[in-house]
Amino acid sequence: MRETNGSPASGPEAVLARLETYYDAVPRFSARAEEHGPFTLFVRTGQGWHYYGRPALDGPGAFTAEDVERVRARQRELGAPESFEWVHEVTPGLRAAVEAAGLEVHEHPLLVLDLDAPPTDAPLAGAAEVRVLDPADPLLAAAITLPHLAFAEAGTSVGAAGPEQLVEAVKNPDTEAAVTRMADRIAAGRTVLVAAVGPDGEPVASGCHQPVGEVSEVVAVATLPALRRQGLARLVTSRLVEHARSSGVRTLFLSASDAAVARIYESVGFRRIATALIAEPPTAD
């Protein structure tokens, strides 16, 4: 699904075209791009997370299992995960090729919020203070560690990890380097980090948006599992939306882990527009 002449600026094809440009731009801030036939493989240039292969922007749109395997071989050579990401409605033919190459495909609702439209609801009020963190904020370490605890207990049900476990997790020896990377991203304007702060002055939920021009992606919204079902993720998301709107972002989007999580975002105005797909080797039973 490509943008065509005469498509309205807010129509699905135009929105997905903007997202494709964003997807191609974001990794280039901290990775180099290698072209492998119909794919672009992003290779990290420093520490931090590994990237993935994506359909080349404005590429041919035709893929074979052999194309996929060539990228996987390069990923193995680099010691990077054999991972691919794309939007099904933009590149519908890729799924068959990656499955033929032996990869497992995971589906995630892709939701957008048009920030050109006026807000439909008053800002949410809650018991927790919700604020944007600057690069030197003392809560930075806890705010970026919190999602690791949350994603280890996936879903929306109340879990085990709470404030005590967060205190211990921050002591991980990798935390200092992660804080430095995040502080650099915040200072450069590539990440906006928001935290909901509990009664003890420590984060109980956090999340980010990552702007590039007038498009930004909401990522890593998480609540301490023991404190779920209190509306904290919704508070964080609403603050991210407010910040994005006030800073000139016009299209805000995210990929939800599943339909239950998508409903949280729909409650603050996001709407499903497509399906984001992630392919990776099957996990062993």
Short mmCIF file of C-alpha atoms in Angstrom, two decimals:
data_model
loop_
_atom_site.label_atom_id
_atom_site.label_comp_id
_atom_site.label_asym_id
_atom_site.label_seq_id
_atom_site.Cartn_x
_atom_site.Cartn_y
_atom_site.Cartn_z
CA MET A 1 0.00 0.00 0.00
CA ARG A 2 1.78 3.07 -1.26
CA GLU A 3 0.76 6.74 -1.23
CA THR A 4 -0.92 7.68 -4.48
CA ASN A 5 -1.71 10.97 -6.17
CA GLY A 6 -4.86 12.49 -4.76
CA SER A 7 -4.80 10.53 -1.48
CA PRO A 8 -5.85 12.69 1.45
CA ALA A 9 -3.00 13.65 3.75
CA SER A 10 -4.67 11.84 6.64
CA GLY A 11 -5.83 8.80 4.66
CA PRO A 12 -4.45 5.35 5.49
CA GLU A 13 -2.10 5.19 2.50
CA ALA A 14 -0.60 8.61 3.26
CA VAL A 15 -0.18 7.79 6.95
CA LEU A 16 1.50 4.46 6.20
CA ALA A 17 3.82 6.18 3.71
CA ARG A 18 4.91 8.61 6.44
CA LEU A 19 5.51 5.71 8.80
CA GLU A 20 7.66 3.91 6.22
CA THR A 21 9.88 7.00 5.91
CA TYR A 22 10.11 7.16 9.70
CA TYR A 23 10.98 3.47 10.02
CA ASP A 24 13.83 3.95 7.55
CA ALA A 25 15.14 7.11 9.26
CA VAL A 26 15.17 6.20 12.95
CA PRO A 27 17.81 3.41 12.95
CA ARG A 28 20.22 5.54 10.92
CA PHE A 29 20.95 7.72 13.97
CA SER A 30 22.82 4.85 15.63
CA ALA A 31 23.28 2.23 12.93
CA ARG A 32 24.68 1.93 9.44
CA ALA A 33 22.46 0.71 6.63
CA GLU A 34 23.50 -2.20 4.41
CA GLU A 35 21.50 -2.91 1.26
CA HIS A 36 20.88 -6.59 0.56
CA GLY A 37 18.67 -6.95 -2.50
CA PRO A 38 15.14 -5.93 -1.51
CA PHE A 39 16.15 -5.47 2.15
CA THR A 40 17.89 -2.82 4.22
CA LEU A 41 19.78 -4.30 7.17
CA PHE A 42 20.50 -1.87 10.00
CA VAL A 43 23.72 -2.66 11.86
CA ARG A 44 24.39 -0.95 15.18
CA THR A 45 27.53 1.16 15.33
CA GLY A 46 27.97 1.28 19.13
CA GLN A 47 26.52 -0.33 22.22
CA GLY A 48 22.82 -0.69 22.91
CA TRP A 49 20.15 -2.68 21.16
CA HIS A 50 20.58 -4.56 17.91
CA TYR A 51 18.50 -3.65 14.89
CA TYR A 52 16.83 -5.73 12.16
CA GLY A 53 16.17 -6.11 8.48
CA ARG A 54 13.35 -4.17 6.79
CA PRO A 55 12.00 -3.93 3.27
CA ALA A 56 14.05 -1.28 1.47
CA LEU A 57 12.27 2.06 1.31
CA ASP A 58 10.73 2.36 -2.18
CA GLY A 59 12.24 -1.05 -2.98
CA PRO A 60 10.85 -3.55 -5.48
CA GLY A 61 8.45 -5.15 -3.00
CA ALA A 62 9.19 -8.69 -4.24
CA PHE A 63 10.92 -11.18 -1.93
CA THR A 64 12.07 -14.78 -1.93
CA ALA A 65 13.15 -17.13 0.83
CA GLU A 66 16.66 -16.90 -0.62
CA ASP A 67 16.62 -13.10 -0.15
CA VAL A 68 15.67 -13.63 3.49
CA GLU A 69 18.34 -16.25 4.04
CA ARG A 70 21.08 -13.98 2.66
CA VAL A 71 20.18 -11.34 5.25
CA ARG A 72 20.05 -13.98 8.01
CA ALA A 73 23.53 -15.18 7.05
CA ARG A 74 24.82 -11.61 7.35
CA GLN A 75 23.10 -11.21 10.73
CA ARG A 76 24.75 -14.40 11.99
CA GLU A 77 28.10 -13.13 10.75
CA LEU A 78 27.56 -9.90 12.73
CA GLY A 79 26.33 -11.68 15.86
CA ALA A 80 23.00 -9.86 15.52
CA PRO A 81 19.53 -11.37 16.02
CA GLU A 82 17.98 -12.87 12.89
CA SER A 83 15.07 -10.44 12.98
CA PHE A 84 12.89 -8.67 10.40
CA GLU A 85 10.23 -6.00 10.89
CA TRP A 86 7.64 -4.63 8.47
CA VAL A 87 4.03 -3.51 8.07
CA HIS A 88 1.85 -6.16 6.46
CA GLU A 89 -0.43 -3.75 4.60
CA VAL A 90 2.58 -2.02 3.02
CA THR A 91 4.51 -5.18 2.10
CA PRO A 92 1.97 -8.02 2.03
CA GLY A 93 4.16 -10.42 0.04
CA LEU A 94 6.99 -10.60 2.57
CA ARG A 95 5.27 -12.87 5.08
CA ALA A 96 5.26 -15.87 2.75
CA ALA A 97 8.98 -15.44 2.04
CA VAL A 98 10.05 -15.23 5.68
CA GLU A 99 7.88 -18.19 6.65
CA ALA A 100 9.33 -20.20 3.76
CA ALA A 101 12.77 -19.36 5.19
CA GLY A 102 11.75 -20.95 8.51
CA LEU A 103 11.05 -17.84 10.57
CA GLU A 104 8.12 -17.35 12.94
CA VAL A 105 5.93 -14.27 12.44
CA HIS A 106 4.38 -12.32 15.32
CA GLU A 107 1.49 -9.90 14.74
CA HIS A 108 1.10 -6.59 16.59
CA PRO A 109 -1.70 -4.02 16.19
CA LEU A 110 -0.34 -0.82 14.64
CA LEU A 111 -2.17 2.24 15.96
CA VAL A 112 -1.99 5.92 15.09
CA LEU A 113 -3.18 9.20 16.58
CA ASP A 114 -3.67 12.22 14.34
CA LEU A 115 -2.44 15.17 16.39
CA ASP A 116 -3.76 17.71 13.88
CA ALA A 117 -7.20 17.00 15.33
CA PRO A 118 -8.07 18.75 18.60
CA PRO A 119 -7.93 16.73 21.83
CA THR A 120 -11.17 14.89 22.50
CA ASP A 121 -10.73 14.53 26.26
CA ALA A 122 -9.47 16.61 29.14
CA PRO A 123 -6.02 15.63 30.44
CA LEU A 124 -6.21 12.67 32.80
CA ALA A 125 -5.79 13.23 36.51
CA GLY A 126 -4.30 10.59 38.79
CA ALA A 127 -2.65 9.95 42.10
CA ALA A 128 0.81 9.70 40.53
CA GLU A 129 2.88 12.67 39.42
CA VAL A 130 3.74 12.30 35.73
CA ARG A 131 6.66 14.24 34.34
CA VAL A 132 9.14 14.46 31.48
CA LEU A 133 12.67 13.54 32.57
CA ASP A 134 15.73 15.55 31.55
CA PRO A 135 19.18 13.99 30.90
CA ALA A 136 20.37 14.56 34.47
CA ASP A 137 17.21 13.47 36.28
CA PRO A 138 18.02 11.16 39.22
CA LEU A 139 15.06 8.95 38.24
CA LEU A 140 16.55 8.14 34.83
CA ALA A 141 18.10 4.81 35.87
CA ALA A 142 14.91 3.49 37.43
CA ALA A 143 12.71 4.75 34.58
CA ILE A 144 14.70 2.91 31.89
CA THR A 145 15.08 -0.25 34.02
CA LEU A 146 11.37 -0.51 34.80
CA PRO A 147 10.30 -1.79 31.34
CA HIS A 148 12.65 -4.77 31.65
CA LEU A 149 10.76 -5.92 34.75
CA ALA A 150 7.41 -5.25 33.09
CA PHE A 151 8.16 -7.07 29.84
CA ALA A 152 9.51 -10.07 31.78
CA GLU A 153 5.93 -10.46 33.07
CA ALA A 154 4.08 -9.85 29.84
CA GLY A 155 0.41 -8.96 29.66
CA THR A 156 -1.88 -6.67 31.60
CA SER A 157 -2.55 -8.80 34.69
CA VAL A 158 -1.16 -7.83 38.08
CA GLY A 159 2.24 -9.48 38.58
CA ALA A 160 4.97 -9.90 41.14
CA ALA A 161 7.67 -7.29 40.48
CA GLY A 162 7.19 -4.06 42.39
CA PRO A 163 9.22 -1.17 43.83
CA GLU A 164 11.60 -3.41 45.81
CA GLN A 165 12.47 -5.44 42.73
CA LEU A 166 13.05 -2.23 40.78
CA VAL A 167 15.56 -1.01 43.37
CA GLU A 168 17.49 -4.26 42.98
CA ALA A 169 17.28 -4.28 39.17
CA VAL A 170 18.81 -0.79 38.94
CA LYS A 171 21.97 -2.22 40.52
CA ASN A 172 22.69 -4.22 37.35
CA PRO A 173 26.21 -3.37 36.12
CA ASP A 174 24.85 -2.53 32.66
CA THR A 175 22.60 0.23 34.00
CA GLU A 176 25.21 2.99 33.99
CA ALA A 177 25.94 2.57 30.28
CA ALA A 178 22.23 2.41 29.50
CA VAL A 179 21.66 5.66 31.41
CA THR A 180 24.44 7.36 29.44
CA ARG A 181 22.91 6.26 26.14
CA MET A 182 19.45 7.45 27.16
CA ALA A 183 20.77 10.78 28.48
CA ASP A 184 22.51 11.34 25.15
CA ARG A 185 19.31 10.55 23.24
CA ILE A 186 17.26 12.91 25.40
CA ALA A 187 19.83 15.69 25.00
CA ALA A 188 19.81 15.20 21.22
CA GLY A 189 16.00 15.35 21.09
CA ARG A 190 15.66 11.79 19.77
CA THR A 191 13.84 10.42 22.83
CA VAL A 192 11.35 11.94 25.26
CA LEU A 193 11.10 9.90 28.47
CA VAL A 194 8.12 10.23 30.81
CA ALA A 195 7.76 8.69 34.27
CA ALA A 196 4.84 8.35 36.65
CA VAL A 197 6.22 8.80 40.16
CA GLY A 198 4.75 7.00 43.15
CA PRO A 199 4.39 8.13 46.78
CA ASP A 200 7.96 7.08 47.58
CA GLY A 201 9.36 9.33 44.85
CA GLU A 202 10.34 6.45 42.55
CA PRO A 203 8.96 5.58 39.09
CA VAL A 204 5.97 3.25 38.98
CA ALA A 205 5.45 3.50 35.21
CA SER A 206 7.37 4.98 32.29
CA GLY A 207 7.34 5.35 28.53
CA CYS A 208 8.96 7.20 25.62
CA HIS A 209 8.24 8.77 22.29
CA GLN A 210 10.90 9.16 19.61
CA PRO A 211 10.31 12.09 17.28
CA VAL A 212 11.70 12.52 13.78
CA GLY A 213 10.24 15.65 12.25
CA GLU A 214 6.44 15.57 12.50
CA VAL A 215 6.23 11.81 13.18
CA SER A 216 6.97 10.05 16.46
CA GLU A 217 6.65 6.53 17.84
CA VAL A 218 5.52 5.68 21.36
CA VAL A 219 7.71 2.90 22.78
CA ALA A 220 8.41 1.04 26.02
CA VAL A 221 5.31 2.13 27.94
CA ALA A 222 5.35 -0.07 31.03
CA THR A 223 3.99 -0.31 34.56
CA LEU A 224 5.57 -2.21 37.43
CA PRO A 225 3.67 -5.52 37.30
CA ALA A 226 2.60 -5.37 40.95
CA LEU A 227 0.97 -1.96 40.32
CA ARG A 228 -0.99 -2.75 37.16
CA ARG A 229 -4.70 -2.09 36.74
CA GLN A 230 -4.45 1.41 38.26
CA GLY A 231 -4.45 3.42 35.02
CA LEU A 232 -0.75 4.26 35.23
CA ALA A 233 0.07 3.28 31.63
CA ARG A 234 -2.83 5.44 30.47
CA LEU A 235 -1.48 8.38 32.47
CA VAL A 236 1.98 7.98 30.95
CA THR A 237 0.56 7.64 27.44
CA SER A 238 -1.59 10.74 27.86
CA ARG A 239 1.45 12.74 28.97
CA LEU A 240 3.41 11.50 25.95
CA VAL A 241 0.55 12.53 23.67
CA GLU A 242 0.42 15.96 25.32
CA HIS A 243 4.17 16.45 24.90
CA ALA A 244 4.18 15.27 21.28
CA ARG A 245 1.29 17.56 20.37
CA SER A 246 2.91 20.60 22.00
CA SER A 247 6.27 19.95 20.32
CA GLY A 248 4.99 19.87 16.75
CA VAL A 249 4.45 16.14 16.15
CA ARG A 250 1.50 15.60 13.84
CA THR A 251 1.41 11.80 13.58
CA LEU A 252 1.99 9.65 16.67
CA PHE A 253 1.99 5.87 16.36
CA LEU A 254 2.83 2.67 18.20
CA SER A 255 2.83 -1.10 17.93
CA ALA A 256 0.91 -2.81 20.72
CA SER A 257 1.94 -6.24 21.94
CA ASP A 258 -1.60 -7.60 21.62
CA ALA A 259 -5.26 -6.63 21.42
CA ALA A 260 -5.62 -6.19 25.19
CA VAL A 261 -2.76 -3.69 25.29
CA ALA A 262 -4.11 -1.98 22.16
CA ARG A 263 -7.34 -1.23 24.03
CA ILE A 264 -5.39 0.86 26.55
CA TYR A 265 -4.14 3.08 23.73
CA GLU A 266 -7.53 3.20 22.04
CA SER A 267 -8.91 4.63 25.29
CA VAL A 268 -6.77 7.75 24.77
CA GLY A 269 -7.64 8.21 21.10
CA PHE A 270 -5.38 5.90 19.07
CA ARG A 271 -6.99 3.92 16.25
CA ARG A 272 -5.79 0.74 14.60
CA ILE A 273 -4.58 1.31 11.05
CA ALA A 274 -2.56 -1.80 10.16
CA THR A 275 -0.58 -4.77 11.51
CA ALA A 276 3.11 -4.61 12.35
CA LEU A 277 4.93 -7.91 11.86
CA ILE A 278 8.13 -9.20 13.47
CA ALA A 279 9.82 -12.35 12.19
CA GLU A 280 12.47 -14.30 14.08
CA PRO A 281 13.61 -17.90 14.49
CA PRO A 282 11.12 -20.10 16.34
CA THR A 283 11.78 -20.53 20.05
CA ALA A 284 12.63 -24.02 21.23
CA ASP A 285 9.93 -25.79 23.24
#
